[in-house]
Amino acid sequence: MSDSAARDQSARDQAARDQSARDQDAAETESAFSHPVVAPDVSAAYGSHPDQVIDFYAPRDGRAGAPVVVVLHGGAWRAPYDRLHVSPFADFLARRGFAVASVEYRRGSELPQQRGSGPVAGRWPETFDDVAAAMDALPELLARHMPSADGRRIVVTGHSAGGQLALWAAARHVLPEGSPWRLPRAPALRGVVALAPIADFASAVGLDVCSGAVGQFLGRAEDFTERAAHADPALLLPTGIATAVVQGTTDLTVPHAVSEAFVNAAAKEGETVGLTLLPDVGHFPLIDPAADACAVVAEEIAQLAW
């Protein structure tokens, strides 16, 4: 075979692999979004805005003393994606014996400098205001609405953009001095399980994750560096909080290179972050109750919670 023919064959093989990956991604996405919305047992507001609400799911076996899993949904911090798409995942965790708190937060933006041609990613500072307020209100809301849950055993999990928020929620005590969200001490968490998180902004920007979502979230170019210091999990290390990352190797939405960059950043700061790479798994099986990957996620959470 000539060099030219070999190159042509190589290009055809690569195109076939790329199409196969897209087909797999489409099938996985369809499966994850095929489940009906599961209504919570109770919803509670943590603020006055309609998006400032937490849905609570009691453990389906009725057990007392169940650990609490806080779920932060993904969707590139964009308004069209809300907590409803993770309600089957929340119910799945409740069926595994956890008490679940699924947090809604403000997404998108009405700030002129953050407008784009499509749905804009995030609201600065409201998205972080909401996650901080929800976490701060959680003990009181648990006592009121799920008194049988064990509020001393809380694990935070989040998918995609929600993975970034989960890591951030565990890092508020290492935010820069003067940050309005900074805590005086580490939050009382058993750990964090981040699912395909947008955990390293530099690599996410380089890979154009979610069509420029990170840049939209942080706003104007001149604000990027300053705001990243308050938002990028890879810059908020070490935390001293047990942290695990679950990531599919064939994820086309948030490539595994982003998670690997975060894990490497943690190692440079002397902190070990567990990384579970799932072969031939894309972005959405991690929150799809019908997928084997979702059971792996539940086990990772259980290892920290129980």
Coordinates of N, CA and C in Angstrom, one line a residue, residues 196-294:
A196 N -17.4 13.5 36.3 CA -17.1 14.2 35.0 C -17.1 15.7 35.2
P197 N -16.4 16.2 36.3 CA -16.5 17.6 36.6 C -15.7 18.5 35.7
I198 N -16.2 19.7 35.6 CA -15.4 20.8 34.9 C -14.5 21.3 36.0
A199 N -13.4 20.6 36.3 CA -12.6 20.8 37.5 C -11.4 21.5 37.3
D200 N -11.0 21.8 36.1 CA -9.7 22.5 35.8 C -10.1 23.5 34.6
F201 N -10.2 24.7 35.0 CA -10.7 25.7 34.0 C -9.7 25.9 32.8
A202 N -8.4 25.8 33.1 CA -7.4 26.0 32.0 C -7.6 25.0 30.9
S203 N -7.7 23.7 31.3 CA -7.8 22.6 30.4 C -9.2 22.7 29.7
A204 N -10.2 23.0 30.5 CA -11.6 23.1 29.9 C -11.7 24.2 28.9
V205 N -11.0 25.3 29.1 CA -11.0 26.4 28.1 C -10.3 26.0 26.9
G206 N -9.1 25.3 27.1 CA -8.3 24.8 26.0 C -9.1 23.8 25.1
L207 N -9.9 23.0 25.7 CA -10.7 22.0 25.0 C -12.1 22.5 24.6
D208 N -12.4 23.8 24.8 CA -13.7 24.4 24.5 C -14.8 23.6 25.1
V209 N -14.7 23.2 26.3 CA -15.8 22.4 26.9 C -17.1 23.2 27.0
C210 N -18.1 22.5 26.5 CA -19.5 23.1 26.5 C -19.5 24.4 25.8
S211 N -18.8 24.5 24.7 CA -18.9 25.7 23.8 C -18.6 27.0 24.5
G212 N -17.5 27.0 25.2 CA -17.0 28.2 25.9 C -17.7 28.6 27.2
A213 N -18.3 27.5 27.8 CA -19.1 27.8 29.1 C -18.3 28.5 30.2
V214 N -17.0 28.0 30.3 CA -16.2 28.6 31.4 C -16.0 30.1 31.2
G215 N -15.7 30.5 30.0 CA -15.5 31.9 29.7 C -16.8 32.7 29.9
Q216 N -17.9 32.1 29.5 CA -19.2 32.8 29.7 C -19.5 33.0 31.2
F217 N -19.2 32.0 32.0 CA -19.5 32.0 33.4 C -18.7 33.1 34.1
L218 N -17.4 33.1 33.8 CA -16.5 34.1 34.5 C -16.6 35.5 33.9
G219 N -17.3 35.7 32.7 CA -17.5 37.0 32.2 C -16.4 37.5 31.4
R220 N -16.2 38.8 31.4 CA -15.3 39.5 30.6 C -13.9 39.0 30.7
A221 N -13.1 39.0 29.6 CA -11.7 38.5 29.6 C -10.9 39.1 30.7
E222 N -11.1 40.4 31.0 CA -10.3 41.1 32.0 C -10.7 40.7 33.4
D223 N -11.8 40.0 33.6 CA -12.2 39.5 34.9 C -11.8 38.0 35.1
F224 N -11.4 37.4 34.0 CA -11.2 35.9 34.1 C -10.3 35.5 35.2
T225 N -9.0 36.0 35.2 CA -8.0 35.6 36.1 C -8.5 35.8 37.6
E226 N -9.0 37.0 37.8 CA -9.4 37.3 39.2 C -10.5 36.4 39.7
R227 N -11.5 36.2 38.8 CA -12.7 35.4 39.2 C -12.3 33.9 39.3
A228 N -11.4 33.4 38.4 CA -11.0 32.0 38.4 C -10.4 31.7 39.8
A229 N -9.7 32.6 40.4 CA -9.1 32.4 41.7 C -10.2 32.1 42.8
H230 N -11.4 32.5 42.5 CA -12.5 32.2 43.5 C -13.4 31.1 43.0
A231 N -13.1 30.5 41.8 CA -14.1 29.5 41.3 C -13.5 28.2 40.7
D232 N -12.2 28.3 40.3 CA -11.6 27.1 39.7 C -11.1 26.1 40.7
P233 N -11.7 24.9 40.7 CA -11.3 23.9 41.7 C -9.8 23.6 41.7
A234 N -9.2 23.6 40.5 CA -7.8 23.3 40.4 C -6.9 24.4 41.1
L235 N -7.5 25.6 41.4 CA -6.7 26.6 42.1 C -7.1 26.6 43.5
L236 N -8.0 25.8 44.0 CA -8.5 25.8 45.4 C -8.0 24.5 46.0
L237 N -6.7 24.4 46.1 CA -6.1 23.1 46.6 C -5.0 23.5 47.5
P238 N -4.7 22.6 48.5 CA -5.4 21.5 49.0 C -6.6 21.9 49.8
T239 N -7.6 21.0 49.9 CA -8.8 21.3 50.7 C -8.8 20.5 52.0
G240 N -8.1 19.3 52.1 CA -8.2 18.5 53.2 C -9.5 17.7 53.3
I241 N -10.4 17.8 52.3 CA -11.6 17.1 52.2 C -11.4 15.8 51.3
A242 N -11.9 14.7 51.8 CA -11.8 13.5 50.9 C -12.5 13.7 49.6
T243 N -11.8 13.5 48.5 CA -12.3 13.8 47.2 C -12.1 12.6 46.2
A244 N -13.1 12.3 45.5 CA -13.0 11.3 44.5 C -13.7 11.8 43.2
V245 N -13.1 11.4 42.1 CA -13.6 11.8 40.8 C -13.9 10.5 40.0
V246 N -15.1 10.5 39.4 CA -15.5 9.4 38.5 C -15.7 10.0 37.1
Q247 N -15.1 9.3 36.2 CA -15.0 9.9 34.8 C -15.0 8.8 33.8
G248 N -15.8 9.0 32.7 CA -15.8 8.0 31.6 C -14.6 8.4 30.6
T249 N -14.0 7.3 30.1 CA -12.9 7.6 29.1 C -13.4 8.0 27.8
T250 N -14.6 7.8 27.4 CA -15.1 8.2 26.1 C -16.1 9.4 26.2
D251 N -15.9 10.2 27.2 CA -16.7 11.4 27.5 C -16.4 12.4 26.4
L252 N -17.4 12.8 25.6 CA -17.2 13.8 24.6 C -17.6 15.2 25.1
T253 N -18.3 15.3 26.2 CA -18.7 16.6 26.7 C -17.7 17.2 27.6
V254 N -17.2 16.5 28.6 CA -16.1 16.9 29.4 C -15.0 15.8 29.3
P255 N -14.1 16.0 28.4 CA -13.1 14.9 28.2 C -12.3 14.6 29.5
H256 N -11.9 13.4 29.6 CA -11.2 12.9 30.8 C -9.9 13.7 31.1
A257 N -9.4 14.4 30.1 CA -8.2 15.2 30.3 C -8.4 16.3 31.4
V258 N -9.7 16.8 31.5 CA -10.0 17.8 32.4 C -9.9 17.3 33.9
S259 N -10.5 16.1 34.1 CA -10.4 15.5 35.4 C -8.9 15.1 35.7
E260 N -8.2 14.6 34.8 CA -6.8 14.3 35.0 C -6.0 15.5 35.4
A261 N -6.3 16.6 34.7 CA -5.5 17.9 35.1 C -5.8 18.3 36.5
F262 N -7.1 18.1 37.0 CA -7.4 18.5 38.4 C -6.7 17.5 39.3
V263 N -6.7 16.2 39.0 CA -6.0 15.3 39.9 C -4.5 15.6 40.0
N264 N -3.9 15.9 38.9 CA -2.5 16.3 38.9 C -2.3 17.6 39.6
A265 N -3.2 18.5 39.5 CA -3.0 19.8 40.3 C -3.1 19.5 41.8
A266 N -4.0 18.6 42.2 CA -4.0 18.2 43.6 C -2.8 17.6 44.1
A267 N -2.2 16.7 43.2 CA -1.0 16.0 43.6 C 0.2 16.9 43.8
K268 N 0.2 18.0 43.0 CA 1.3 19.0 43.1 C 1.2 19.7 44.4
E269 N -0.1 19.8 45.0 CA -0.3 20.4 46.3 C -0.2 19.5 47.4
G270 N 0.2 18.2 47.2 CA 0.3 17.2 48.2 C -1.0 16.6 48.6
E271 N -2.0 16.6 47.8 CA -3.3 16.0 48.1 C -3.6 14.9 47.1
T272 N -4.1 13.8 47.7 CA -4.5 12.7 46.8 C -5.9 12.7 46.5
V273 N -6.3 12.8 45.3 CA -7.7 12.7 44.8 C -7.9 11.4 44.1
G274 N -8.8 10.6 44.5 CA -9.1 9.3 43.9 C -9.7 9.6 42.5
L275 N -9.2 8.9 41.5 CA -9.8 9.0 40.1 C -10.2 7.6 39.6
T276 N -11.5 7.4 39.4 CA -12.0 6.2 38.8 C -12.3 6.4 37.4
L277 N -11.5 5.9 36.5 CA -11.8 6.0 35.0 C -12.6 4.8 34.5
L278 N -13.7 5.0 34.0 CA -14.6 3.9 33.5 C -14.4 3.8 32.0
P279 N -13.9 2.6 31.5 CA -13.6 2.4 30.1 C -14.9 2.4 29.3
D280 N -14.8 3.0 28.1 CA -16.0 3.0 27.2 C -17.2 3.5 27.8
V281 N -17.1 4.5 28.6 CA -18.3 5.2 29.2 C -18.2 6.7 28.9
G282 N -19.3 7.3 28.5 CA -19.3 8.7 28.2 C -19.8 9.5 29.3
H283 N -20.5 10.6 29.0 CA -20.8 11.7 30.0 C -22.0 11.3 30.8
F284 N -23.1 10.8 30.2 CA -24.3 10.7 31.0 C -24.6 9.4 31.7
P285 N -23.9 8.3 31.4 CA -24.2 7.1 32.2 C -23.9 7.3 33.7
L286 N -23.1 8.2 34.1 CA -22.8 8.4 35.5 C -24.0 8.8 36.3
I287 N -25.0 9.4 35.6 CA -26.3 9.8 36.3 C -27.5 9.0 35.8
D288 N -27.2 8.0 35.0 CA -28.3 7.2 34.4 C -28.6 6.0 35.2
P289 N -29.7 5.9 35.9 CA -30.0 4.7 36.8 C -30.0 3.4 36.0
A290 N -30.1 3.4 34.7 CA -30.1 2.2 33.9 C -28.7 1.7 33.5
A291 N -27.7 2.6 33.8 CA -26.3 2.3 33.4 C -25.5 1.7 34.6
D292 N -24.6 0.8 34.2 CA -23.7 0.2 35.3 C -22.9 1.3 35.9
A293 N -22.5 2.3 35.2 CA -21.7 3.4 35.7 C -22.3 4.0 36.9
C294 N -23.7 4.1 36.9 CA -24.4 4.8 38.0 C -24.2 4.0 39.3

